[in-house]
């Protein structure tokens, strides 16, 4: 006879209740083990995520792309990928911050506030074509609000005066201020702005990079959380 299912007798009336309790206990233990397994799987998947982009060199004259190196084939790359990505985010952000075009439509496209879930998603290619939303999609909320309230009014006045700003890309120098990590760091940027009215403007800027993979997928989660710039005499 199977115990305790078949022990429902006058001498042993609790057999059925014990069988149900055993079944429920086994079910609870199996569910608990499944939860532990899934938690371990989630923890492993999070820990296994890493940044591993390719570093590409582009010929300015021919436009030919050449892969300089990557960490999953051949010799290990000497230039850390997370540093390359953060420097690219800082450099592009700085160029966009100090760009004043003679085309008001281009300025409006670059300076506008956008929908982060739509225009800043991986599926959007707006920022790669006409730089639409490019500044917003690389900015933290506070720093973009600062740009909107303090920089745009000054820039609009300069546009009315016929002024145009272009960052001399050859003058850009980017270096970390301290130890940086996959979560970000603070970077120092030295650059020259070419103005058709004010001449060359030498600037030193400090950019704080943070990371949020959910809201900034286009840049591996990196964005500018704080930005301060000063004119160099």
Short mmCIF file of C-alpha atoms in Angstrom, two decimals:
data_model
loop_
_atom_site.label_atom_id
_atom_site.label_comp_id
_atom_site.label_asym_id
_atom_site.label_seq_id
_atom_site.Cartn_x
_atom_site.Cartn_y
_atom_site.Cartn_z
CA UNK A 1 0.00 0.00 0.00
CA UNK A 2 1.11 3.57 -0.72
CA UNK A 3 1.66 5.65 2.38
CA UNK A 4 -0.12 7.87 3.33
CA UNK A 5 -2.58 8.06 0.40
CA UNK A 6 -4.02 4.57 0.89
CA UNK A 7 -4.10 4.77 4.64
CA UNK A 8 -7.50 6.53 4.79
CA UNK A 9 -8.90 4.03 7.30
CA UNK A 10 -10.86 4.40 10.52
CA UNK A 11 -7.68 3.52 12.37
CA UNK A 12 -5.70 6.20 10.48
CA UNK A 13 -8.13 9.06 9.47
CA UNK A 14 -5.37 11.68 8.89
CA UNK A 15 -3.80 9.88 5.92
CA UNK A 16 -5.43 12.02 3.20
CA UNK A 17 -4.52 15.30 4.91
CA UNK A 18 -0.93 14.15 5.33
CA UNK A 19 -0.77 13.25 1.62
CA UNK A 20 -2.01 16.73 0.63
CA UNK A 21 0.48 18.36 2.99
CA UNK A 22 3.31 16.31 1.51
CA UNK A 23 2.31 17.29 -2.03
CA UNK A 24 2.17 20.99 -1.13
CA UNK A 25 5.54 20.80 0.64
CA UNK A 26 7.16 19.20 -2.38
CA UNK A 27 5.62 21.86 -4.65
CA UNK A 28 6.84 24.71 -2.43
CA UNK A 29 10.38 23.28 -2.30
CA UNK A 30 10.49 22.88 -6.10
CA UNK A 31 9.25 26.46 -6.57
CA UNK A 32 11.84 27.73 -4.09
CA UNK A 33 14.64 25.91 -5.95
CA UNK A 34 13.43 27.34 -9.26
CA UNK A 35 13.45 30.86 -7.80
CA UNK A 36 17.01 30.35 -6.54
CA UNK A 37 18.07 29.06 -9.96
CA UNK A 38 16.51 32.02 -11.80
CA UNK A 39 18.08 34.50 -9.34
CA UNK A 40 21.46 32.93 -9.97
CA UNK A 41 20.89 33.07 -13.72
CA UNK A 42 19.96 36.77 -13.56
CA UNK A 43 23.00 37.53 -11.38
CA UNK A 44 25.27 35.68 -13.81
CA UNK A 45 23.83 37.46 -16.84
CA UNK A 46 24.29 40.88 -15.20
CA UNK A 47 27.86 40.12 -14.17
CA UNK A 48 28.70 38.77 -17.62
CA UNK A 49 27.67 41.99 -19.39
CA UNK A 50 30.69 43.96 -20.60
CA UNK A 51 31.61 46.70 -23.05
CA UNK A 52 33.51 45.33 -26.01
CA UNK A 53 33.27 47.76 -28.94
CA UNK A 54 35.54 47.83 -31.96
CA UNK A 55 38.01 50.68 -32.31
CA UNK A 56 37.87 51.97 -35.88
CA UNK A 57 40.21 54.35 -37.70
CA UNK A 58 38.69 56.47 -40.49
CA UNK A 59 40.82 57.98 -43.24
CA UNK A 60 39.87 61.66 -43.54
CA UNK A 61 40.61 61.72 -47.27
CA UNK A 62 39.20 58.42 -48.55
CA UNK A 63 36.63 57.75 -45.84
CA UNK A 64 37.95 54.17 -45.59
CA UNK A 65 37.27 52.42 -42.27
CA UNK A 66 39.93 50.23 -40.69
CA UNK A 67 39.49 48.16 -37.53
CA UNK A 68 42.43 49.06 -35.29
CA UNK A 69 41.78 46.20 -32.87
CA UNK A 70 39.39 44.47 -30.58
CA UNK A 71 39.68 42.27 -27.51
CA UNK A 72 38.10 39.05 -28.84
CA UNK A 73 40.42 38.16 -31.69
CA UNK A 74 44.15 38.32 -32.21
CA UNK A 75 46.39 40.41 -29.98
CA UNK A 76 44.74 42.15 -27.01
CA UNK A 77 43.92 45.79 -27.54
CA UNK A 78 46.06 48.27 -25.61
CA UNK A 79 43.48 51.07 -25.56
CA UNK A 80 40.70 50.15 -23.13
CA UNK A 81 37.30 50.04 -24.86
CA UNK A 82 35.49 51.76 -21.99
CA UNK A 83 37.96 54.66 -22.22
CA UNK A 84 37.44 54.94 -25.97
CA UNK A 85 33.66 55.00 -25.56
CA UNK A 86 33.73 57.60 -22.78
CA UNK A 87 36.15 59.82 -24.69
CA UNK A 88 33.90 59.61 -27.75
CA UNK A 89 30.86 60.60 -25.69
CA UNK A 90 32.74 63.51 -24.11
CA UNK A 91 34.20 64.67 -27.43
CA UNK A 92 30.92 64.56 -29.36
CA UNK A 93 29.04 66.21 -26.52
CA UNK A 94 31.59 69.03 -26.28
CA UNK A 95 31.48 69.65 -30.04
CA UNK A 96 27.68 69.79 -30.01
CA UNK A 97 27.65 72.04 -26.91
CA UNK A 98 29.83 74.65 -28.62
CA UNK A 99 28.34 74.48 -32.11
CA UNK A 100 26.44 77.48 -33.49
CA UNK A 101 25.37 77.08 -37.10
CA UNK A 102 24.32 79.78 -39.51
CA UNK A 103 21.35 77.53 -40.31
CA UNK A 104 18.66 78.11 -37.65
CA UNK A 105 16.98 74.81 -38.54
CA UNK A 106 20.21 72.95 -37.77
CA UNK A 107 20.49 74.77 -34.45
CA UNK A 108 16.89 73.97 -33.55
CA UNK A 109 17.41 70.30 -34.38
CA UNK A 110 20.55 70.11 -32.23
CA UNK A 111 19.23 72.09 -29.26
CA UNK A 112 15.71 70.72 -28.99
CA UNK A 113 14.34 68.63 -26.14
CA UNK A 114 13.22 65.19 -27.32
CA UNK A 115 11.43 62.06 -26.21
CA UNK A 116 14.13 59.91 -24.64
CA UNK A 117 12.34 56.60 -25.27
CA UNK A 118 11.77 57.35 -28.97
CA UNK A 119 14.49 59.63 -30.34
CA UNK A 120 17.24 58.25 -28.07
CA UNK A 121 16.57 54.55 -28.57
CA UNK A 122 18.75 52.12 -30.50
CA UNK A 123 16.18 52.11 -33.29
CA UNK A 124 16.43 55.88 -33.85
CA UNK A 125 19.01 57.19 -36.32
CA UNK A 126 18.14 60.89 -36.07
CA UNK A 127 21.30 61.92 -34.23
CA UNK A 128 23.46 60.22 -36.87
CA UNK A 129 21.96 62.10 -39.81
CA UNK A 130 21.33 65.76 -38.99
CA UNK A 131 22.34 65.69 -35.31
CA UNK A 132 18.70 65.95 -34.32
CA UNK A 133 18.42 65.39 -30.54
CA UNK A 134 22.16 64.57 -30.39
CA UNK A 135 22.80 66.91 -27.45
CA UNK A 136 19.70 65.85 -25.55
CA UNK A 137 20.39 62.13 -26.01
CA UNK A 138 23.87 62.48 -24.47
CA UNK A 139 22.85 64.78 -21.58
CA UNK A 140 21.55 64.20 -18.09
CA UNK A 141 18.30 65.96 -17.29
CA UNK A 142 19.89 68.67 -15.09
CA UNK A 143 22.68 69.57 -17.49
CA UNK A 144 20.29 69.80 -20.45
CA UNK A 145 17.98 72.05 -18.44
CA UNK A 146 21.00 74.25 -17.70
CA UNK A 147 21.84 74.38 -21.40
CA UNK A 148 18.26 75.32 -22.26
CA UNK A 149 17.99 78.08 -19.68
CA UNK A 150 21.49 79.58 -19.84
CA UNK A 151 23.16 78.72 -23.15
CA UNK A 152 20.40 78.78 -25.76
CA UNK A 153 19.35 82.43 -25.10
CA UNK A 154 22.98 83.54 -25.51
CA UNK A 155 23.43 81.41 -28.62
CA UNK A 156 20.23 82.74 -30.20
CA UNK A 157 21.49 86.29 -29.69
CA UNK A 158 24.77 85.36 -31.36
CA UNK A 159 22.87 83.87 -34.30
CA UNK A 160 20.95 87.12 -34.69
CA UNK A 161 24.28 88.95 -34.76
CA UNK A 162 25.48 86.65 -37.55
CA UNK A 163 27.99 84.75 -35.42
CA UNK A 164 28.94 81.14 -36.11
CA UNK A 165 30.91 78.74 -33.90
CA UNK A 166 32.83 75.70 -35.13
CA UNK A 167 34.99 73.52 -32.89
CA UNK A 168 38.45 72.86 -34.30
CA UNK A 169 38.49 69.06 -33.94
CA UNK A 170 42.27 68.94 -34.32
CA UNK A 171 42.60 71.06 -31.16
CA UNK A 172 40.59 68.74 -28.90
CA UNK A 173 42.51 67.08 -26.10
CA UNK A 174 40.69 64.74 -23.70
CA UNK A 175 42.21 63.16 -20.61
CA UNK A 176 40.85 61.69 -17.37
CA UNK A 177 41.06 63.81 -14.23
CA UNK A 178 41.21 60.73 -11.98
CA UNK A 179 40.65 57.00 -12.08
CA UNK A 180 37.67 56.08 -14.24
CA UNK A 181 35.66 52.88 -14.40
CA UNK A 182 32.85 51.22 -16.33
CA UNK A 183 30.47 53.46 -14.38
CA UNK A 184 32.10 56.66 -15.71
CA UNK A 185 34.56 59.29 -14.55
CA UNK A 186 35.56 62.94 -14.80
CA UNK A 187 37.32 64.17 -17.95
CA UNK A 188 39.22 67.33 -18.86
CA UNK A 189 38.76 68.73 -22.35
CA UNK A 190 40.87 71.44 -23.99
CA UNK A 191 39.66 72.80 -27.32
CA UNK A 192 39.54 75.82 -29.61
CA UNK A 193 36.31 77.34 -30.91
CA UNK A 194 36.56 79.17 -34.22
CA UNK A 195 34.21 82.16 -34.36
CA UNK A 196 33.71 84.31 -37.45
CA UNK A 197 33.30 87.36 -35.18
CA UNK A 198 35.29 86.72 -31.99
CA UNK A 199 38.15 84.79 -33.58
CA UNK A 200 39.63 81.74 -31.87
CA UNK A 201 38.29 81.03 -28.37
CA UNK A 202 40.37 78.68 -26.24
CA UNK A 203 38.33 76.71 -23.72
CA UNK A 204 38.96 74.20 -20.95
CA UNK A 205 35.99 72.09 -19.90
CA UNK A 206 35.32 69.40 -17.32
CA UNK A 207 32.78 66.68 -18.08
CA UNK A 208 31.44 64.15 -15.59
CA UNK A 209 30.41 60.91 -17.26
CA UNK A 210 27.80 58.63 -15.67
CA UNK A 211 26.14 55.46 -16.89
CA UNK A 212 22.53 54.44 -17.39
CA UNK A 213 22.13 51.61 -19.91
CA UNK A 214 18.33 51.86 -19.91
CA UNK A 215 17.99 55.50 -20.98
CA UNK A 216 21.20 55.94 -23.03
CA UNK A 217 21.52 52.79 -25.19
CA UNK A 218 23.11 54.62 -28.15
CA UNK A 219 26.32 55.25 -26.17
CA UNK A 220 26.54 51.97 -24.21
CA UNK A 221 24.79 53.75 -21.35
CA UNK A 222 27.27 56.63 -21.00
CA UNK A 223 26.05 60.23 -20.78
CA UNK A 224 27.21 63.63 -19.49
CA UNK A 225 25.92 64.18 -15.98
CA UNK A 226 27.72 67.49 -15.37
CA UNK A 227 29.62 69.92 -17.59
CA UNK A 228 31.56 73.10 -16.79
CA UNK A 229 33.58 75.16 -19.28
CA UNK A 230 35.88 78.15 -18.88
CA UNK A 231 37.51 80.49 -21.38
CA UNK A 232 41.30 80.44 -21.39
CA UNK A 233 42.97 83.82 -21.89
#
